[in-house]
Amino acid sequence: MIIHLKRGVDESGLNDLIQSLHAVKVTINEEVVLVAPASLKALPDELEKLTDRYYVMESDIQLASASYHPGRNILMADSEVGRGLSNTAVITGPCSVESKKQIVASAKLVKELGLSILRAGSYKPRTSPYSFQGLGKKGLELLDEMRATYGVKIITEVRDATHVDEVIAVADIIQVGAKAMYDHGILRKCGKTTKPVLIKRGFGTTLQEFVQAAEFVLSGGNSNVLLCERGIRTFETKTRFTLDLCGAAWLKANTNLPVVLDPSHAIGFRYGVPDLALACMAMGVEGLLIEVHPRPDHAMSDAAQQLSHEQFRQLFLQLTNLAKALNRNIF
Ligand code: PEP
Ligand code: MN
């Protein structure tokens, strides 16, 4: 249940009740809001006089639910994304920051195409401890430099709680990866910033669990959350993962958060990325995340799936034409 208290009401005596309800108190637009488990179906007597309005919720998808809020708009770079808007953020860059030369080439590509957001990981969550783990702090410094030199916004990921503050300080948009989305320490820290947070769905995560991860950030006080579908594990082994477009449709219909699709990590092979990216754009999602690399075959992570800059230029032309036909703006 989501309970909006009357403005200016004295809630100082409510701590015991909040605790006994297992509710979370959050301030939204200067209103004090209590979010109690969805199993609570009737307003407690003690709250009747203090409550402005309340919402009985079906499940613990609460603050993110379309039945609570029709659609949140989130400022990304200089444009907003949201369900009622026809904007799609095309987010691109290499899987990892590898060197100054490489990331400068990526930043220049973003600028050349009139895009706004450069994406690259510096703390990489790898499946093997023996593969490249990212440049860490040095990579964040390079990304900071790219923002200063090229005026691009930076999205980069948090791998674990050891560097969450560092990433939050540098990033314009914080990415919480598919493996990190269960880390409540990271999610709670992301709830304490106002920067947009893009949460990637774990490959074995149900939609309910995925959106509940977003609830940790929302109930922490940060309403700027984006949901990114990046492929789930199915019985199929020919492709790396399976892009769950049904799931994306469900998220669009049932949540109020912008939906971003990542065809690169889903298929895992560059041959399929353009087709999937166009399908994603045709769905009318709020964001696309596509990995590119100046020399894809030499990439230090996710080499098989990254598009060359030339391949991306071609895809971008098609995306632009499709967006025009759909009356969507790309930025
Ligand atoms: C990435 O975005 O480069 C990445 C590691 O993705 P995921 O967390 O979806 O595996
Ligand atoms: Mn990657």
Short mmCIF file of C-alpha atoms and ligand atoms in Angstrom, two decimals:
data_model
loop_
_atom_site.label_atom_id
_atom_site.label_comp_id
_atom_site.label_asym_id
_atom_site.label_seq_id
_atom_site.Cartn_x
_atom_site.Cartn_y
_atom_site.Cartn_z
CA MET A 1 0.00 0.00 0.00
CA ILE A 2 1.23 3.48 -0.83
CA ILE A 3 0.05 6.09 1.66
CA HIS A 4 0.51 9.81 1.01
CA LEU A 5 0.27 11.71 4.28
CA LYS A 6 -1.26 15.17 4.36
CA ARG A 7 1.30 17.91 3.80
CA GLY A 8 2.79 19.35 6.97
CA VAL A 9 1.29 16.66 9.17
CA ASP A 10 3.25 15.72 12.31
CA GLU A 11 4.55 12.21 11.62
CA SER A 12 7.01 12.18 14.50
CA GLY A 13 4.90 9.77 16.56
CA LEU A 14 4.59 7.26 13.74
CA ASN A 15 7.92 5.47 13.99
CA ASP A 16 6.60 2.45 15.90
CA LEU A 17 3.68 2.07 13.51
CA ILE A 18 5.97 2.35 10.48
CA GLN A 19 8.19 -0.32 11.96
CA SER A 20 5.35 -2.67 12.81
CA LEU A 21 3.95 -2.30 9.29
CA HIS A 22 7.43 -2.94 7.74
CA ALA A 23 6.80 0.25 5.83
CA VAL A 24 9.41 2.47 4.18
CA LYS A 25 9.11 6.23 4.56
CA VAL A 26 10.07 8.25 1.52
CA THR A 27 9.65 11.91 0.63
CA ILE A 28 8.17 12.47 -2.83
CA ASN A 29 7.71 16.06 -4.04
CA GLU A 30 7.78 17.23 -0.45
CA GLU A 31 5.03 14.81 0.57
CA VAL A 32 5.76 12.15 3.16
CA VAL A 33 4.84 8.78 1.68
CA LEU A 34 4.72 5.45 3.48
CA VAL A 35 5.10 2.32 1.39
CA ALA A 36 3.86 -0.74 3.27
CA PRO A 37 3.87 -4.32 1.94
CA ALA A 38 1.23 -4.86 -0.76
CA SER A 39 -0.43 -7.44 1.51
CA LEU A 40 -1.77 -4.50 3.54
CA LYS A 41 -5.20 -3.88 2.01
CA ALA A 42 -6.89 -1.55 4.54
CA LEU A 43 -5.63 1.78 5.86
CA PRO A 44 -4.61 1.40 9.54
CA ASP A 45 -6.95 3.35 11.86
CA GLU A 46 -4.02 5.36 13.26
CA LEU A 47 -3.35 6.79 9.81
CA GLU A 48 -6.86 7.75 8.80
CA LYS A 49 -6.72 11.36 9.97
CA LEU A 50 -3.18 11.88 8.68
CA THR A 51 -3.67 10.50 5.19
CA ASP A 52 -4.32 12.54 2.08
CA ARG A 53 -4.71 9.56 -0.28
CA TYR A 54 -3.66 5.94 -0.50
CA TYR A 55 -3.32 3.23 -3.11
CA VAL A 56 -4.02 -0.45 -2.52
CA MET A 57 -1.43 -2.33 -4.55
CA GLU A 58 -1.56 -5.77 -6.13
CA SER A 59 2.06 -6.75 -5.49
CA ASP A 60 5.31 -5.24 -4.22
CA ILE A 61 5.78 -3.60 -7.58
CA GLN A 62 4.49 -0.40 -6.01
CA LEU A 63 6.24 2.92 -6.69
CA ALA A 64 7.20 1.55 -10.13
CA SER A 65 3.67 0.45 -10.95
CA ALA A 66 1.64 1.95 -13.80
CA SER A 67 -1.42 1.73 -11.55
CA TYR A 68 0.21 4.22 -9.14
CA HIS A 69 1.80 6.62 -11.61
CA PRO A 70 1.15 6.81 -15.39
CA GLY A 71 4.76 7.36 -16.38
CA ARG A 72 7.85 9.02 -15.01
CA ASN A 73 9.86 11.36 -17.18
CA ILE A 74 13.59 11.28 -16.65
CA LEU A 75 16.06 13.89 -17.83
CA MET A 76 18.91 12.23 -19.70
CA ALA A 77 21.46 14.57 -21.21
CA ASP A 78 19.33 17.53 -22.39
CA SER A 79 16.26 15.46 -23.32
CA GLU A 80 13.68 13.64 -21.30
CA VAL A 81 12.52 10.09 -21.75
CA GLY A 82 9.22 8.75 -20.50
CA ARG A 83 6.24 6.70 -21.56
CA GLY A 84 4.22 9.63 -22.90
CA LEU A 85 7.15 11.15 -24.77
CA SER A 86 8.42 10.01 -28.15
CA ASN A 87 12.10 10.16 -27.33
CA THR A 88 14.62 7.37 -27.59
CA ALA A 89 18.08 7.71 -26.10
CA VAL A 90 20.53 5.87 -28.32
CA ILE A 91 23.32 5.02 -25.91
CA THR A 92 26.54 3.75 -27.40
CA GLY A 93 30.19 3.16 -26.71
CA PRO A 94 32.53 0.25 -26.07
CA CYS A 95 31.96 -2.47 -23.50
CA SER A 96 35.04 -1.28 -21.55
CA VAL A 97 37.24 1.80 -21.47
CA GLU A 98 40.56 0.36 -22.63
CA SER A 99 42.80 3.32 -23.51
CA LYS A 100 42.67 7.03 -24.17
CA LYS A 101 42.94 6.49 -27.94
CA GLN A 102 40.03 4.05 -27.94
CA ILE A 103 37.69 6.15 -25.79
CA VAL A 104 38.47 9.34 -27.72
CA ALA A 105 37.44 7.53 -30.92
CA SER A 106 34.20 6.45 -29.20
CA ALA A 107 33.43 9.95 -27.90
CA LYS A 108 34.04 11.38 -31.38
CA LEU A 109 31.61 8.88 -32.89
CA VAL A 110 28.91 9.90 -30.39
CA LYS A 111 29.45 13.58 -31.32
CA GLU A 112 29.66 12.91 -35.06
CA LEU A 113 26.21 11.32 -35.02
CA GLY A 114 24.69 14.07 -32.89
CA LEU A 115 24.16 11.75 -29.95
CA SER A 116 24.57 12.73 -26.31
CA ILE A 117 25.51 9.76 -24.17
CA LEU A 118 28.76 7.79 -24.14
CA ARG A 119 28.69 4.42 -22.44
CA ALA A 120 31.71 2.43 -21.29
CA GLY A 121 32.47 0.26 -18.30
CA SER A 122 35.47 0.78 -16.08
CA TYR A 123 34.71 -1.76 -13.37
CA LYS A 124 33.74 -4.81 -15.41
CA PRO A 125 31.78 -7.68 -13.94
CA ARG A 126 33.47 -10.60 -15.72
CA THR A 127 32.53 -14.26 -15.56
CA SER A 128 36.19 -15.26 -15.13
CA PRO A 129 38.68 -13.76 -12.68
CA TYR A 130 41.39 -14.27 -15.32
CA SER A 131 39.91 -11.96 -17.94
CA PHE A 132 40.23 -8.17 -18.21
CA GLN A 133 38.48 -6.59 -15.21
CA GLY A 134 38.42 -2.99 -16.47
CA LEU A 135 40.73 -0.03 -15.84
CA GLY A 136 38.99 0.92 -12.59
CA LYS A 137 39.71 4.44 -11.34
CA LYS A 138 41.89 5.24 -14.35
CA GLY A 139 38.97 4.47 -16.65
CA LEU A 140 36.67 6.76 -14.69
CA GLU A 141 39.24 9.55 -15.07
CA LEU A 142 39.29 9.01 -18.83
CA LEU A 143 35.48 9.14 -18.95
CA ASP A 144 35.53 12.34 -16.91
CA GLU A 145 37.96 13.77 -19.45
CA MET A 146 35.68 12.75 -22.35
CA ARG A 147 32.79 14.64 -20.76
CA ALA A 148 34.95 17.74 -20.29
CA THR A 149 36.45 17.63 -23.80
CA TYR A 150 33.50 16.45 -25.91
CA GLY A 151 30.51 17.50 -23.82
CA VAL A 152 29.07 13.98 -23.77
CA LYS A 153 27.15 12.55 -20.82
CA ILE A 154 28.66 9.44 -19.27
CA ILE A 155 27.00 6.18 -18.33
CA THR A 156 29.23 3.70 -16.57
CA GLU A 157 28.62 0.75 -14.33
CA VAL A 158 29.00 -0.19 -10.69
CA ARG A 159 30.36 -3.70 -10.27
CA ASP A 160 30.34 -3.94 -6.49
CA ALA A 161 29.98 -1.92 -3.31
CA THR A 162 33.72 -1.12 -3.03
CA HIS A 163 33.56 1.67 -5.63
CA VAL A 164 29.89 2.65 -5.70
CA ASP A 165 30.57 6.18 -4.38
CA GLU A 166 33.33 6.71 -6.92
CA VAL A 167 31.06 5.75 -9.82
CA ILE A 168 28.13 7.79 -8.51
CA ALA A 169 30.44 10.82 -8.31
CA VAL A 170 31.70 10.53 -11.91
CA ALA A 171 28.75 9.14 -13.87
CA ASP A 172 25.89 11.21 -15.25
CA ILE A 173 23.87 8.00 -15.41
CA ILE A 174 24.73 5.05 -13.20
CA GLN A 175 24.49 1.55 -14.62
CA VAL A 176 23.79 -1.33 -12.27
CA GLY A 177 24.70 -4.47 -14.19
CA ALA A 178 22.83 -7.73 -14.57
CA LYS A 179 24.95 -9.38 -11.89
CA ALA A 180 24.98 -6.39 -9.51
CA MET A 181 21.22 -5.82 -9.52
CA TYR A 182 20.78 -8.10 -6.52
CA ASP A 183 23.26 -6.09 -4.42
CA HIS A 184 21.10 -4.13 -2.03
CA GLY A 185 24.08 -2.10 -0.81
CA ILE A 186 24.48 -0.73 -4.34
CA LEU A 187 20.75 -0.23 -4.84
CA ARG A 188 20.36 1.61 -1.54
CA LYS A 189 23.27 3.93 -2.37
CA CYS A 190 21.67 4.61 -5.75
CA GLY A 191 18.51 5.57 -3.87
CA LYS A 192 20.42 8.39 -2.19
CA THR A 193 21.45 10.20 -5.39
CA THR A 194 19.19 12.00 -7.83
CA LYS A 195 21.21 10.89 -10.87
CA PRO A 196 19.43 8.50 -13.25
CA VAL A 197 20.08 4.82 -12.50
CA LEU A 198 19.82 2.24 -15.27
CA ILE A 199 19.24 -1.21 -13.82
CA LYS A 200 19.96 -4.19 -16.06
CA ARG A 201 17.86 -7.29 -15.64
CA GLY A 202 19.74 -10.32 -14.39
CA PHE A 203 19.67 -13.14 -16.91
CA GLY A 204 17.84 -15.39 -14.47
CA THR A 205 15.62 -12.70 -13.00
CA THR A 206 11.84 -12.68 -13.25
CA LEU A 207 10.14 -9.42 -14.17
CA GLN A 208 8.76 -9.21 -10.63
CA GLU A 209 12.25 -9.51 -9.10
CA PHE A 210 13.66 -7.08 -11.66
CA VAL A 211 11.16 -4.34 -10.90
CA GLN A 212 11.49 -4.98 -7.16
CA ALA A 213 15.20 -4.14 -7.53
CA ALA A 214 14.05 -0.79 -8.91
CA GLU A 215 11.76 -0.42 -5.87
CA PHE A 216 14.86 -0.35 -3.63
CA VAL A 217 16.11 2.73 -5.50
CA LEU A 218 12.69 4.39 -5.75
CA SER A 219 11.87 3.84 -2.07
CA GLY A 220 15.30 5.23 -1.20
CA GLY A 221 14.13 8.54 -2.64
CA ASN A 222 15.49 8.50 -6.20
CA SER A 223 12.68 8.51 -8.76
CA ASN A 224 15.06 8.48 -11.75
CA VAL A 225 15.23 4.79 -12.57
CA LEU A 226 15.35 3.10 -15.99
CA LEU A 227 14.81 -0.60 -16.62
CA CYS A 228 17.09 -2.32 -19.10
CA GLU A 229 16.26 -5.71 -20.63
CA ARG A 230 19.51 -7.30 -21.87
CA GLY A 231 18.57 -10.90 -22.53
CA ILE A 232 17.64 -13.79 -20.28
CA ARG A 233 18.89 -17.35 -20.22
CA THR A 234 16.68 -19.86 -21.98
CA PHE A 235 17.27 -23.40 -23.29
CA GLU A 236 18.74 -21.87 -26.47
CA THR A 237 22.53 -21.96 -26.79
CA LYS A 238 23.07 -20.68 -30.35
CA THR A 239 22.71 -17.11 -29.14
CA ARG A 240 24.29 -15.81 -25.93
CA PHE A 241 20.95 -14.95 -24.31
CA THR A 242 17.37 -14.41 -25.51
CA LEU A 243 16.13 -10.82 -25.76
CA ASP A 244 12.84 -10.84 -23.89
CA LEU A 245 10.70 -8.51 -25.97
CA CYS A 246 7.57 -9.95 -24.33
CA GLY A 247 9.07 -8.86 -21.03
CA ALA A 248 9.76 -5.41 -22.47
CA ALA A 249 6.12 -5.14 -23.58
CA TRP A 250 5.06 -6.17 -20.08
CA LEU A 251 7.31 -3.54 -18.51
CA LYS A 252 5.91 -0.87 -20.82
CA ALA A 253 2.34 -1.78 -19.92
CA ASN A 254 2.74 -2.37 -16.20
CA THR A 255 5.43 -0.04 -14.92
CA ASN A 256 5.94 3.71 -15.04
CA LEU A 257 9.70 3.54 -15.67
CA PRO A 258 11.46 4.16 -19.00
CA VAL A 259 12.44 0.92 -20.74
CA VAL A 260 15.82 0.48 -22.40
CA LEU A 261 16.71 -2.48 -24.60
CA ASP A 262 20.20 -3.88 -25.05
CA PRO A 263 20.39 -6.09 -28.13
CA SER A 264 24.20 -6.37 -27.94
CA HIS A 265 24.45 -8.38 -24.73
CA ALA A 266 21.29 -10.31 -25.60
CA ILE A 267 22.43 -11.93 -28.82
CA GLY A 268 26.13 -11.71 -28.08
CA PHE A 269 27.15 -11.66 -31.77
CA ARG A 270 27.40 -8.57 -33.95
CA TYR A 271 25.67 -10.10 -37.01
CA GLY A 272 22.30 -9.91 -35.22
CA VAL A 273 22.61 -6.57 -33.46
CA PRO A 274 21.30 -4.32 -36.30
CA ASP A 275 18.15 -6.42 -36.87
CA LEU A 276 17.40 -6.55 -33.17
CA ALA A 277 18.11 -2.85 -32.66
CA LEU A 278 15.57 -1.99 -35.37
CA ALA A 279 13.01 -4.31 -33.79
CA CYS A 280 13.61 -2.60 -30.45
CA MET A 281 13.16 0.86 -31.98
CA ALA A 282 9.94 -0.35 -33.63
CA MET A 283 8.63 -1.23 -30.15
CA GLY A 284 8.92 2.41 -29.18
CA VAL A 285 11.20 2.03 -26.20
CA GLU A 286 12.82 4.89 -24.33
CA GLY A 287 16.37 3.76 -24.86
CA LEU A 288 18.68 1.53 -26.85
CA LEU A 289 22.07 0.41 -25.65
CA ILE A 290 24.43 -0.74 -28.38
CA GLU A 291 28.08 -1.64 -27.96
CA VAL A 292 30.58 -0.32 -30.53
CA HIS A 293 34.38 -0.47 -30.70
CA PRO A 294 36.90 1.13 -33.05
CA ARG A 295 38.53 -2.32 -33.49
CA PRO A 296 35.91 -4.85 -32.37
CA ASP A 297 38.05 -7.93 -32.93
CA HIS A 298 40.65 -6.53 -30.54
CA ALA A 299 38.17 -5.55 -27.82
CA MET A 300 39.23 -6.64 -24.33
CA SER A 301 35.68 -7.63 -23.39
CA ASP A 302 32.60 -8.63 -25.39
CA ALA A 303 34.59 -8.66 -28.66
CA ALA A 304 32.10 -10.83 -30.56
CA GLN A 305 29.14 -8.50 -30.15
CA GLN A 306 30.54 -5.00 -30.62
CA LEU A 307 29.82 -3.24 -33.90
CA SER A 308 32.55 -1.43 -35.78
CA HIS A 309 32.06 2.31 -36.10
CA GLU A 310 31.21 1.87 -39.77
CA GLN A 311 28.58 -0.77 -38.96
CA PHE A 312 27.13 1.55 -36.34
CA ARG A 313 26.97 4.47 -38.77
CA GLN A 314 24.94 2.30 -41.16
CA LEU A 315 22.64 1.09 -38.40
CA PHE A 316 22.22 4.62 -37.11
CA LEU A 317 20.98 5.76 -40.52
CA GLN A 318 18.36 3.01 -40.48
CA LEU A 319 17.39 3.80 -36.91
CA THR A 320 16.99 7.46 -37.83
CA ASN A 321 14.73 6.62 -40.77
CA LEU A 322 12.65 4.25 -38.68
CA ALA A 323 12.35 6.78 -35.86
CA LYS A 324 11.14 9.38 -38.36
CA ALA A 325 8.44 7.02 -39.63
CA LEU A 326 7.37 6.41 -36.02
CA ASN A 327 7.48 10.11 -35.08
CA ARG A 328 10.14 9.43 -32.50
CA ASN A 329 13.11 11.63 -31.72
CA ILE A 330 16.52 10.14 -31.24
CA PHE A 331 19.11 11.77 -29.03
C1 PEP B 1 27.79 -4.41 -19.98
O1 PEP B 1 26.83 -3.61 -20.09
O2 PEP B 1 28.87 -4.25 -20.58
C2 PEP B 1 27.56 -5.60 -19.16
C3 PEP B 1 28.54 -6.20 -18.50
O3 PEP B 1 26.29 -5.98 -19.19
P1 PEP B 1 25.43 -6.97 -18.26
O4 PEP B 1 25.51 -6.44 -16.88
O5 PEP B 1 24.07 -6.87 -18.87
O6 PEP B 1 26.03 -8.35 -18.41
MN MN B 2 29.63 -5.53 -22.47
#
